[in-house]
mmCIF file of the C-alpha atoms, coordinates in Angstrom:
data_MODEL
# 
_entry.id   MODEL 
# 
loop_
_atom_site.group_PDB 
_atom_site.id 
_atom_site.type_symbol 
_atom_site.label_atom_id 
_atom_site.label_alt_id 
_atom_site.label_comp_id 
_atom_site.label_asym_id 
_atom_site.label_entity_id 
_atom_site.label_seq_id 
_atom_site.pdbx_PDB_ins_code 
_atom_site.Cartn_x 
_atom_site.Cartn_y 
_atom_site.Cartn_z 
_atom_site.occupancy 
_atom_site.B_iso_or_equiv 
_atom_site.pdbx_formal_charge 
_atom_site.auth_seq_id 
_atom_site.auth_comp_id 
_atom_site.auth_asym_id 
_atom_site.auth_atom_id 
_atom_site.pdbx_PDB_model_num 
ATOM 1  C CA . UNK A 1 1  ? 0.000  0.000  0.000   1.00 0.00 ? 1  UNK A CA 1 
ATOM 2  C CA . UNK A 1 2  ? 2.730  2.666  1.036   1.00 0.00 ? 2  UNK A CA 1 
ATOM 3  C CA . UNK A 1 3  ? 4.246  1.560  -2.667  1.00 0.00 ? 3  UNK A CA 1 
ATOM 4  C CA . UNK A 1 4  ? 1.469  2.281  -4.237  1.00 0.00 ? 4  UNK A CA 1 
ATOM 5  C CA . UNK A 1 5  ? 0.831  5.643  -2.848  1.00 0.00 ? 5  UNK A CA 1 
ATOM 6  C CA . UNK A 1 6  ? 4.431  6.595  -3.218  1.00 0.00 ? 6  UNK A CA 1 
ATOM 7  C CA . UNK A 1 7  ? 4.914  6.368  -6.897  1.00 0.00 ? 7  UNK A CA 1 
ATOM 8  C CA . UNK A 1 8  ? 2.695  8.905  -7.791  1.00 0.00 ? 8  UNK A CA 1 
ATOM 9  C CA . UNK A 1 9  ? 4.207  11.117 -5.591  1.00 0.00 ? 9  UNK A CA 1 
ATOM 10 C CA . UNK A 1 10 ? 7.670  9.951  -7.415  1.00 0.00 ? 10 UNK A CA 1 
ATOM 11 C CA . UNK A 1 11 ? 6.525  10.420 -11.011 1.00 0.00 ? 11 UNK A CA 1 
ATOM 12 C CA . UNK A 1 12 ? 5.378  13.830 -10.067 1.00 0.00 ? 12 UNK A CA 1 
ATOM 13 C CA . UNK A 1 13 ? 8.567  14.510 -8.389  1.00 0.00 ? 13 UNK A CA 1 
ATOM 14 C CA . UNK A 1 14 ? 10.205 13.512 -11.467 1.00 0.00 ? 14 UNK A CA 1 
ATOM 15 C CA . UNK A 1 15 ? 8.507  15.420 -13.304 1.00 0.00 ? 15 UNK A CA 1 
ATOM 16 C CA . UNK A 1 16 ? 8.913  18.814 -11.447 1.00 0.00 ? 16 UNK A CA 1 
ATOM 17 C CA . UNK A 1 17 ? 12.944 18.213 -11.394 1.00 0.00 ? 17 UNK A CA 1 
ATOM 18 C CA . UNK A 1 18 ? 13.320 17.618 -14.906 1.00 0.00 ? 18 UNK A CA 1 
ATOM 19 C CA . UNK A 1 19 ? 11.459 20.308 -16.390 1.00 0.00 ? 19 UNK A CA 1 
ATOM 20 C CA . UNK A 1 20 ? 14.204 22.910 -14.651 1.00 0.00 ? 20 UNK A CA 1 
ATOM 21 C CA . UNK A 1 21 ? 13.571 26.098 -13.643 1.00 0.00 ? 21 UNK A CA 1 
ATOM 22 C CA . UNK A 1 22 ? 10.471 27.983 -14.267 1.00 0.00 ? 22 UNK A CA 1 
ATOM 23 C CA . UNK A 1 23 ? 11.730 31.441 -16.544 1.00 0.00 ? 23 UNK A CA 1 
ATOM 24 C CA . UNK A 1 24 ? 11.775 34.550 -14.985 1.00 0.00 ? 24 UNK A CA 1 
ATOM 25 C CA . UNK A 1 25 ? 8.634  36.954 -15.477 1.00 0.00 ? 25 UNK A CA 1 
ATOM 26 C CA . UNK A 1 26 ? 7.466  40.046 -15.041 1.00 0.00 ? 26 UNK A CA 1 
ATOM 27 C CA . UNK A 1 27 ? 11.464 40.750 -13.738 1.00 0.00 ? 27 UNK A CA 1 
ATOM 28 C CA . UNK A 1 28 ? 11.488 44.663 -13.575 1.00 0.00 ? 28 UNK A CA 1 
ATOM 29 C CA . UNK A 1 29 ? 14.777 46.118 -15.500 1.00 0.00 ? 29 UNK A CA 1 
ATOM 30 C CA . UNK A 1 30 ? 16.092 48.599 -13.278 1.00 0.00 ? 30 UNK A CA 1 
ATOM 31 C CA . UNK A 1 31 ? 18.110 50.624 -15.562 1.00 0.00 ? 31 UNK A CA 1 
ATOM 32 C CA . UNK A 1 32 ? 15.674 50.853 -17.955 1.00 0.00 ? 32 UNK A CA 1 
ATOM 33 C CA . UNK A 1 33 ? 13.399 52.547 -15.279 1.00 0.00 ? 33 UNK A CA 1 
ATOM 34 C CA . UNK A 1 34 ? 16.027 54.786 -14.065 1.00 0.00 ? 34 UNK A CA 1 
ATOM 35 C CA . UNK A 1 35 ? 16.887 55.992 -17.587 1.00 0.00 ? 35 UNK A CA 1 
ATOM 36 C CA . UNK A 1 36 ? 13.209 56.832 -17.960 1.00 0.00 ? 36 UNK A CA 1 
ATOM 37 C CA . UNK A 1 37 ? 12.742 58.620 -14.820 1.00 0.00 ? 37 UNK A CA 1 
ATOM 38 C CA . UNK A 1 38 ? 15.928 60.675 -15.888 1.00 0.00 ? 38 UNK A CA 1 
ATOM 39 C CA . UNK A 1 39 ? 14.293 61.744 -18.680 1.00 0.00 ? 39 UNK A CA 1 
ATOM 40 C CA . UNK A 1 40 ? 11.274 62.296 -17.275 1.00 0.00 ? 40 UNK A CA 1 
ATOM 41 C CA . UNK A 1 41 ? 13.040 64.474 -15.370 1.00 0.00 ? 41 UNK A CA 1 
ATOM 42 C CA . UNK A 1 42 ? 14.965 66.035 -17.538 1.00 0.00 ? 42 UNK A CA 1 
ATOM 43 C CA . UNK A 1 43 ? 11.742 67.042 -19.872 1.00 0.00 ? 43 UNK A CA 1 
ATOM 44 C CA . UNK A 1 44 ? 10.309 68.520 -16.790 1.00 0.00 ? 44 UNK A CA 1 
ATOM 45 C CA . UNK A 1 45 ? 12.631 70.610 -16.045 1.00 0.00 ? 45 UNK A CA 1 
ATOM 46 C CA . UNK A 1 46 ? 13.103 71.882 -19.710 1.00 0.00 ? 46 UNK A CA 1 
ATOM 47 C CA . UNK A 1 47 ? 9.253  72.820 -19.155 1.00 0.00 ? 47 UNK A CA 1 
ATOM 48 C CA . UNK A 1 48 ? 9.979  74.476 -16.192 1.00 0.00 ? 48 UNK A CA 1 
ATOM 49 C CA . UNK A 1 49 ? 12.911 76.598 -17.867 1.00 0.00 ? 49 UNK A CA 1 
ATOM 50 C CA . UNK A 1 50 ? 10.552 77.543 -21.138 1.00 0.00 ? 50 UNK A CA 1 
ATOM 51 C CA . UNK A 1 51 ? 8.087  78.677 -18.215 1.00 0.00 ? 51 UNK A CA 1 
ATOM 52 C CA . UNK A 1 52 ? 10.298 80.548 -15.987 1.00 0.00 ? 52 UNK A CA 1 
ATOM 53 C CA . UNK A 1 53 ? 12.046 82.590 -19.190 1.00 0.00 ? 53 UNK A CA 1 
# 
């Protein structure tokens, strides 16, 4: 009985281990991000400048 309900559990073991890792998803890039909030930045301040002048 233990056998039996063991080698389920064993294929799906299997199963997990060989298909490797899951791939990575939704992983933010953080220099992207930070190059676009320095030109987000950078456009408002040129805004601000044209305003101020």
């Amino acid at each position: 009985m233990r056998l039996f309900l063991s080698l389920p559990v064993l294929v799906v073991v299997l199963s997990i281990v060989l298909e490797g890792p899951a791939p990575a998803q939704g992983t933010p890039d953080v220099s992207s991000a930070l190059d676009k909030l320095k030109e987000f930045g950078n456009t408002l301040e040129d805004k601000a400048r044209e305003l101020i002048s």
